Tab-separated table of C-alpha atoms and ligand atoms in Angstrom:
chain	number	residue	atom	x	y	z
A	1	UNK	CA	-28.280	-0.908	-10.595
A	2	UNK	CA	-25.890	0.060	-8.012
A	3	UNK	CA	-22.077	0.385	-8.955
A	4	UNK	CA	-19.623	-2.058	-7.217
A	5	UNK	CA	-16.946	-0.571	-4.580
A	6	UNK	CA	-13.933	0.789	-6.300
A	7	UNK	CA	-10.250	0.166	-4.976
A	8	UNK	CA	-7.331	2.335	-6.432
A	9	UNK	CA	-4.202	0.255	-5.761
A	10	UNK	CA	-0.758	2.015	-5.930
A	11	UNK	CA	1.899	-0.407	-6.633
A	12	UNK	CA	0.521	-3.015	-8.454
A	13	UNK	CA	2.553	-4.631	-10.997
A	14	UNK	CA	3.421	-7.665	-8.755
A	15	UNK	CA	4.061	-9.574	-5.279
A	16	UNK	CA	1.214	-8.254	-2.319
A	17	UNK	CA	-0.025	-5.205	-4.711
A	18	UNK	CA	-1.438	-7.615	-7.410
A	19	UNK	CA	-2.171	-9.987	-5.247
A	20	UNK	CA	-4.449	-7.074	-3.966
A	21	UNK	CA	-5.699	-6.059	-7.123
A	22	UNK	CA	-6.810	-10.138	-7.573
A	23	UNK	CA	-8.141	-10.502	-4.703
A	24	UNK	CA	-10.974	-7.684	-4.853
A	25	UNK	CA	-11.904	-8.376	-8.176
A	26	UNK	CA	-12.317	-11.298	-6.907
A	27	UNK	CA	-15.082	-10.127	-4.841
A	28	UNK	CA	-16.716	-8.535	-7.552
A	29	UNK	CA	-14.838	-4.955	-6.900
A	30	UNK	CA	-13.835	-2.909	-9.421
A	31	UNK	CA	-10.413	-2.442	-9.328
A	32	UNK	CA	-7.907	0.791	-10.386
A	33	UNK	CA	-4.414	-0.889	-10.699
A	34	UNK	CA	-0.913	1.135	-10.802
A	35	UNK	CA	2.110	-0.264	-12.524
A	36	UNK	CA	5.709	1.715	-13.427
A	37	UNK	CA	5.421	0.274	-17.250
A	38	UNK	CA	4.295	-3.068	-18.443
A	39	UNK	CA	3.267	-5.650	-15.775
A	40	UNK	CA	2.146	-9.066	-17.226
A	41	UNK	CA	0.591	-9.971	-13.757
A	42	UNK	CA	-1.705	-7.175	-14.795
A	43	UNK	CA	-2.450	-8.182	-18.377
A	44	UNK	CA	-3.700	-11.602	-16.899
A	45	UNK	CA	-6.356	-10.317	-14.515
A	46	UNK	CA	-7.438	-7.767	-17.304
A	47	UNK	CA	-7.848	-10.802	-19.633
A	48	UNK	CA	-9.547	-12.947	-16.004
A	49	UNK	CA	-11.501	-9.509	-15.409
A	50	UNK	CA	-12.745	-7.813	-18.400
A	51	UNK	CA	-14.321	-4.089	-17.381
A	52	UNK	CA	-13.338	-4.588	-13.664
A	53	UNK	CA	-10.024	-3.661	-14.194
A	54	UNK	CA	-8.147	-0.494	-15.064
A	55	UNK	CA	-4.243	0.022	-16.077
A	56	UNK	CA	-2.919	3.023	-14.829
A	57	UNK	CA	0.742	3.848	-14.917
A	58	UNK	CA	2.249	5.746	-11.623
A	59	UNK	CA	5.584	6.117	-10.406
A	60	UNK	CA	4.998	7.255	-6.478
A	61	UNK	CA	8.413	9.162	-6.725
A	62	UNK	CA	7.013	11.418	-9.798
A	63	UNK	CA	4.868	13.916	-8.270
A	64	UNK	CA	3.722	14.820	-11.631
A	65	UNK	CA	2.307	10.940	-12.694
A	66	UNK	CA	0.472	11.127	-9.338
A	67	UNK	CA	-1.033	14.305	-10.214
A	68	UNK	CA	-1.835	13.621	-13.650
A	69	UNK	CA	-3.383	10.115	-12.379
A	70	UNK	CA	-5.542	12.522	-10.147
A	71	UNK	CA	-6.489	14.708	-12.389
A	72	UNK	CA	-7.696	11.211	-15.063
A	73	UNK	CA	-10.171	10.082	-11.760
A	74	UNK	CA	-11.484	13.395	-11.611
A	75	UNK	CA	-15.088	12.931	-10.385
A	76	UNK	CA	-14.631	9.391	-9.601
A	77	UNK	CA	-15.165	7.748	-5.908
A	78	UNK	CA	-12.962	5.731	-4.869
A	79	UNK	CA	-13.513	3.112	-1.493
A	80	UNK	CA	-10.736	2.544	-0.754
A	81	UNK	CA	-7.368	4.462	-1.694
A	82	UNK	CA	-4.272	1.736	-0.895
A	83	UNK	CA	-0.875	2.893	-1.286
A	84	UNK	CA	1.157	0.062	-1.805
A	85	UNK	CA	4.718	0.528	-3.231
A	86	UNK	CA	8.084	-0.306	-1.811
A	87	UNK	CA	11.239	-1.187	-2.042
A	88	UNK	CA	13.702	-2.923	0.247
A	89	UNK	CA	17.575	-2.380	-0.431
A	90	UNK	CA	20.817	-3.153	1.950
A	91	UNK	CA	18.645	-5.202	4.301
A	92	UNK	CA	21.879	-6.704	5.635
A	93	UNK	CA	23.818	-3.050	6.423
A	94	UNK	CA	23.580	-0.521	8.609
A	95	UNK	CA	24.853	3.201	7.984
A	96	UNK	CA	28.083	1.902	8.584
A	97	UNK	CA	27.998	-0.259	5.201
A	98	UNK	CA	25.115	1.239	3.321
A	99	UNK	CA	25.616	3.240	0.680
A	100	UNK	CA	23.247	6.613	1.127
A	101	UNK	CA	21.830	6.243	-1.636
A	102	UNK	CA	20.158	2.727	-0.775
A	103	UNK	CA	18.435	4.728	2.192
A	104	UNK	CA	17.709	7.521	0.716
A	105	UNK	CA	15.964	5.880	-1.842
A	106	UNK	CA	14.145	3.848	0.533
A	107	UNK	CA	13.176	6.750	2.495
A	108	UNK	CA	11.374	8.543	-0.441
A	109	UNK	CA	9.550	5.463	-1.524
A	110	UNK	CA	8.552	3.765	1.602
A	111	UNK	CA	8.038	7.023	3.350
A	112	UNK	CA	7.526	10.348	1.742
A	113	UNK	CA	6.345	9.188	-1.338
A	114	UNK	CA	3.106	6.948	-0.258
A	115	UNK	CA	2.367	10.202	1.877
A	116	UNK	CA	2.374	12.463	-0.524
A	117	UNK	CA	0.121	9.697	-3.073
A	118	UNK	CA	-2.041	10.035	-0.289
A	119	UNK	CA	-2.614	13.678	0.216
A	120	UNK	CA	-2.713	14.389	-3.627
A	121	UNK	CA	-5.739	11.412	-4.087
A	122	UNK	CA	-7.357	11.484	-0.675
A	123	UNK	CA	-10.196	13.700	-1.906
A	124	UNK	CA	-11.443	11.445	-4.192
A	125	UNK	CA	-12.631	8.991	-0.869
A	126	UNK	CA	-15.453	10.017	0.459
A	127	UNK	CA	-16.245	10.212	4.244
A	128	UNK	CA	-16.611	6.716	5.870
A	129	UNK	CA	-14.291	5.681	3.016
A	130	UNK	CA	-10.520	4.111	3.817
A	131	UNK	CA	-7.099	5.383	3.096
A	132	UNK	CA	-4.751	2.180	3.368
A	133	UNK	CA	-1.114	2.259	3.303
A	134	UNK	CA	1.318	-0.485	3.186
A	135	UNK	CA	3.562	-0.567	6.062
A	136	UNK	CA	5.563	-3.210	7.938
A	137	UNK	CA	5.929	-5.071	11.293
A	138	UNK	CA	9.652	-3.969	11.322
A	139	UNK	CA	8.389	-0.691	11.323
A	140	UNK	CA	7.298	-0.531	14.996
A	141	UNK	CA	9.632	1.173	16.750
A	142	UNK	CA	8.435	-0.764	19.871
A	143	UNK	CA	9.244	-3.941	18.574
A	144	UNK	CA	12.887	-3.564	16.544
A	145	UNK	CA	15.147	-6.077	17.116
A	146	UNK	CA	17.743	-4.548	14.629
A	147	UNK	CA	16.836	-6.599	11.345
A	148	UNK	CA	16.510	-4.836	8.319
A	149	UNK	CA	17.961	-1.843	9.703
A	150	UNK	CA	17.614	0.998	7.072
A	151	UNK	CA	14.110	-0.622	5.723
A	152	UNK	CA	12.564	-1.023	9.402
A	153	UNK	CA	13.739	3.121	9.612
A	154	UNK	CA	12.131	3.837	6.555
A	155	UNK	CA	8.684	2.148	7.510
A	156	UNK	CA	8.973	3.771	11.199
A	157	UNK	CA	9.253	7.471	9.062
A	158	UNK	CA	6.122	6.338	6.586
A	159	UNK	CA	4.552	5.421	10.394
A	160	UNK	CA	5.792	9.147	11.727
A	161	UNK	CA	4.154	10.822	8.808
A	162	UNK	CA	0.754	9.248	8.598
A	163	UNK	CA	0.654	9.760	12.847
A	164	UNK	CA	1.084	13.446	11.219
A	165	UNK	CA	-1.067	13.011	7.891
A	166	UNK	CA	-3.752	12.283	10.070
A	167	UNK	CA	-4.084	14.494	12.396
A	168	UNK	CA	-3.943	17.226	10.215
A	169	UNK	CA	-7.007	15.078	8.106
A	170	UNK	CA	-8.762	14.316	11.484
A	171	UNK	CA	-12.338	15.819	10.114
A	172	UNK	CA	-11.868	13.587	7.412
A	173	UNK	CA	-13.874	10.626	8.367
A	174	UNK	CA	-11.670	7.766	6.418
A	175	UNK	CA	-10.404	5.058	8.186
A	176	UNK	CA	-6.558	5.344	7.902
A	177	UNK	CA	-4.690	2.081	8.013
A	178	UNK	CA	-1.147	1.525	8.331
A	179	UNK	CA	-0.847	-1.921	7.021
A	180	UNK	CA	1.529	-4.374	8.389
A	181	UNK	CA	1.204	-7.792	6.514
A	182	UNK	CA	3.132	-10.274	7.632
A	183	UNK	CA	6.290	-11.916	6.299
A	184	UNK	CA	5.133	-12.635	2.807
A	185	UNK	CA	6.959	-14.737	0.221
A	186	UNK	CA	7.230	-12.084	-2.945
A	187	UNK	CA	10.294	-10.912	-5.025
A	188	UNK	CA	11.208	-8.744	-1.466
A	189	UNK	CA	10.134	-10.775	1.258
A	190	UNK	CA	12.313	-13.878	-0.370
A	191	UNK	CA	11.794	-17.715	-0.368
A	192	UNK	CA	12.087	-17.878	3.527
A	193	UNK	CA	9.366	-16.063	4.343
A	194	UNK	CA	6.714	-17.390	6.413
A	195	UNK	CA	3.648	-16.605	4.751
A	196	UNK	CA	2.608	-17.386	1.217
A	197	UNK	CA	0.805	-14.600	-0.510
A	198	UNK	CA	-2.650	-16.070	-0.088
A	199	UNK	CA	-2.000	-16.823	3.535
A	200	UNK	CA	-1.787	-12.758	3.615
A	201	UNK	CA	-3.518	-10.609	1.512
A	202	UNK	CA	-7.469	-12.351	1.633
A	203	UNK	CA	-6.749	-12.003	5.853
A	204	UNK	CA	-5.475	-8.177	4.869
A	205	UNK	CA	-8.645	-7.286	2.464
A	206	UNK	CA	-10.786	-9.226	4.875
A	207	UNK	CA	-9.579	-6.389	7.646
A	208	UNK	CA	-9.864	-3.668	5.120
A	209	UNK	CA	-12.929	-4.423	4.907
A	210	UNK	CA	-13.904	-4.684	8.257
A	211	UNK	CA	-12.499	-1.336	9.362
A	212	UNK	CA	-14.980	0.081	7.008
A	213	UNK	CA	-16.314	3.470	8.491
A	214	UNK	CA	-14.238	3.386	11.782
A	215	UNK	CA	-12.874	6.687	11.153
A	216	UNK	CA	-9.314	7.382	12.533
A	217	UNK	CA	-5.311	6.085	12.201
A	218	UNK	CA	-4.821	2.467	12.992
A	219	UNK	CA	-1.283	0.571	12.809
A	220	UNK	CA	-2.332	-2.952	12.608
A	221	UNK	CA	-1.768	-6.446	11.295
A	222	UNK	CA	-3.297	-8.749	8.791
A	223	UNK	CA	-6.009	-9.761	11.776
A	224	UNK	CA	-6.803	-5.751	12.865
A	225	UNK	CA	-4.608	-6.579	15.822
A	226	UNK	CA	-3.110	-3.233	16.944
A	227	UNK	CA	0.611	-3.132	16.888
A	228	UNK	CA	3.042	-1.494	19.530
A	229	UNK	CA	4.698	1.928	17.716
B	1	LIG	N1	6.853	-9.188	1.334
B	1	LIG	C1	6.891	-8.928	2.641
B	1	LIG	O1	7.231	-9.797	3.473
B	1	LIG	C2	6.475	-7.580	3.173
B	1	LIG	C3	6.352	-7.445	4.557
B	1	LIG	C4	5.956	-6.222	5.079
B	1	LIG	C5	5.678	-5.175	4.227
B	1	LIG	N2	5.819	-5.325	2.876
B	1	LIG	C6	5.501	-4.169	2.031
B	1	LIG	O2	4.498	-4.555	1.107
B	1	LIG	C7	4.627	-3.783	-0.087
B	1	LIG	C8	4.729	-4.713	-1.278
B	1	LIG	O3	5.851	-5.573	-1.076
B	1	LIG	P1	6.131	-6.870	-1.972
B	1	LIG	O4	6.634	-7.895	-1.058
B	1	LIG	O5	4.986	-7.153	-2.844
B	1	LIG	O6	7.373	-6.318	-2.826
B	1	LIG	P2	7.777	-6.533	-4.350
B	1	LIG	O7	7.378	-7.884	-4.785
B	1	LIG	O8	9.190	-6.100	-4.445
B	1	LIG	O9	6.817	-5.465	-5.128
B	1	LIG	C9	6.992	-4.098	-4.884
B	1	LIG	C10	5.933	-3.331	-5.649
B	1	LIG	O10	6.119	-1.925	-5.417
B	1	LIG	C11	6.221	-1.273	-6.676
B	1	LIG	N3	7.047	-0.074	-6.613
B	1	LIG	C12	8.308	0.054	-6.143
B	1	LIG	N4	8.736	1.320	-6.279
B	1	LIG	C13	7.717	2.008	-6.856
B	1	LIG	C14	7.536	3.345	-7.254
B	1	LIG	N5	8.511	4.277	-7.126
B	1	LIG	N6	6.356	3.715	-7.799
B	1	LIG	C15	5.382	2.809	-7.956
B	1	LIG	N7	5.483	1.519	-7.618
B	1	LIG	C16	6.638	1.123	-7.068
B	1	LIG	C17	6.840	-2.324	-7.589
B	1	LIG	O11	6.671	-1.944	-8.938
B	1	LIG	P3	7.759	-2.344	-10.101
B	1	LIG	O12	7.334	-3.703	-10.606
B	1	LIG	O13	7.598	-1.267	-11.105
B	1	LIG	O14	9.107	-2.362	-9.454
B	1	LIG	C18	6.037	-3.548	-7.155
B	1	LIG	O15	4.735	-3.520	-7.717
B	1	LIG	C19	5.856	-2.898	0.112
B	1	LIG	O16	5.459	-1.629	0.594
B	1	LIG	C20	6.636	-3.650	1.181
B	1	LIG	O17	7.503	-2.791	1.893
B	1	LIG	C21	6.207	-6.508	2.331
């Protein structure tokens, strides 16, 4: 009997992250969840799910709940690796009204942190497998209009370092995705987003899916359309 794909997703307690995790069980995946502590979101599609879905608890800014997740999957294969976790804070201020800690905290999560969650579980995808990180249309450079200031500069970093993350993995033959998603009604996108969370994420796993062995670092949207830097 052959095993079904396995998807680790980082970030999973709520909003596009479980919607994520729901959406490849969904299609008969088996699914590797992260949450911070308790997420009831979770519990449901475990009780929806039974033996498709696995708890684990990660914080992305704890190198050591990263590495100790690591070390649990030892000899385990994963698909696809998607680092998911965010946070958005100050979106109306700009350095002259944030405080620093609002963007430095957004810098380590949205940036350093999914990079690092990549480099410390990246071995466990083999060649032809994908690496998936969730980034942000405000995080082209190309495109900034100058809303969300201090997030958009946090995504354009996470953008920076994967442009470096894989170039130094270029032998690696994963498919690297920086995933923008659209404007998604969740907890951080807010009631006046555009998109509703199943308008998104299917489109997003449907893309996932068919970047499948096309090795090499791709900024796109929802569709696969390439976006601007
Ligand atoms: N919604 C949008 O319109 C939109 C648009 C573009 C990009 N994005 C990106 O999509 C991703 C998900 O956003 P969302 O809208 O679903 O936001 P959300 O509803 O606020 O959910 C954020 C998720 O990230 C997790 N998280 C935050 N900090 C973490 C950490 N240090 N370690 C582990 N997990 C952490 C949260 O876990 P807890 O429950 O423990 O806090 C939660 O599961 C983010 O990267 C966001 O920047 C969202």
């Amino acid at each position: 009997m052959t095993q079904p794909a396995t998807v680790l997703v980082v970030g999973a307690s709520r909003g596009l992250g479980l919607a994520l995790a729901e959406e490849w069980l969904g299609r008969g995946w088996h699914v590797i969840a992260t949450a911070r502590g308790r997420s009831a979101g979770l519990d449901a599609l475990a009780a929806r799910f039974p033996g498709s879905l696995e708890v684990e608890s990660v914080d992305i800014n704890q190198a050591a709940t990263v590495e100790a997740l690591r070390r649990r999957l030892d000899g385990r294969r994963l698909d696809v690796l998607f680092v998911n976790a965010g946070i958005a804070r100050a979106i109306e201020a700009s350095p002259a009204s944030a405080s620093e800690a609002d963007f430095l905290d957004m810098m380590l999560t949205n940036a350093f942190s999914p990079v690092r969650a990549a480099e410390l579980l990246r071995d466990l995808v083999p060649a032809g497998g994908t690496v998936a990180i969730m980034t942000s249309e405000l995080g082209s450079i190309a495109n900034a209009t100058g809303g969300w200031q201090l997030y958009s500069s946090s995504k354009a970093a996470l953008n920076m370092l994967m442009k470096g993350y894989a170039a130094k993995h270029a032998d690696g033959g994963h498919a690297v995705l920086l995933v923008a998603p659209g404007w998604v009604r969740t907890e951080m996108g807010g009631s006046d987003a555009l998109l509703s969370i199943e308008e998104s994420i299917p489109r997003v796993v449907d893309m996932i899916e068919a970047n499948r062995g096309r090795a090499g670092l791709r900024y796109v949207d929802r569709f696969g359309a390439p976006l601007p830097w």
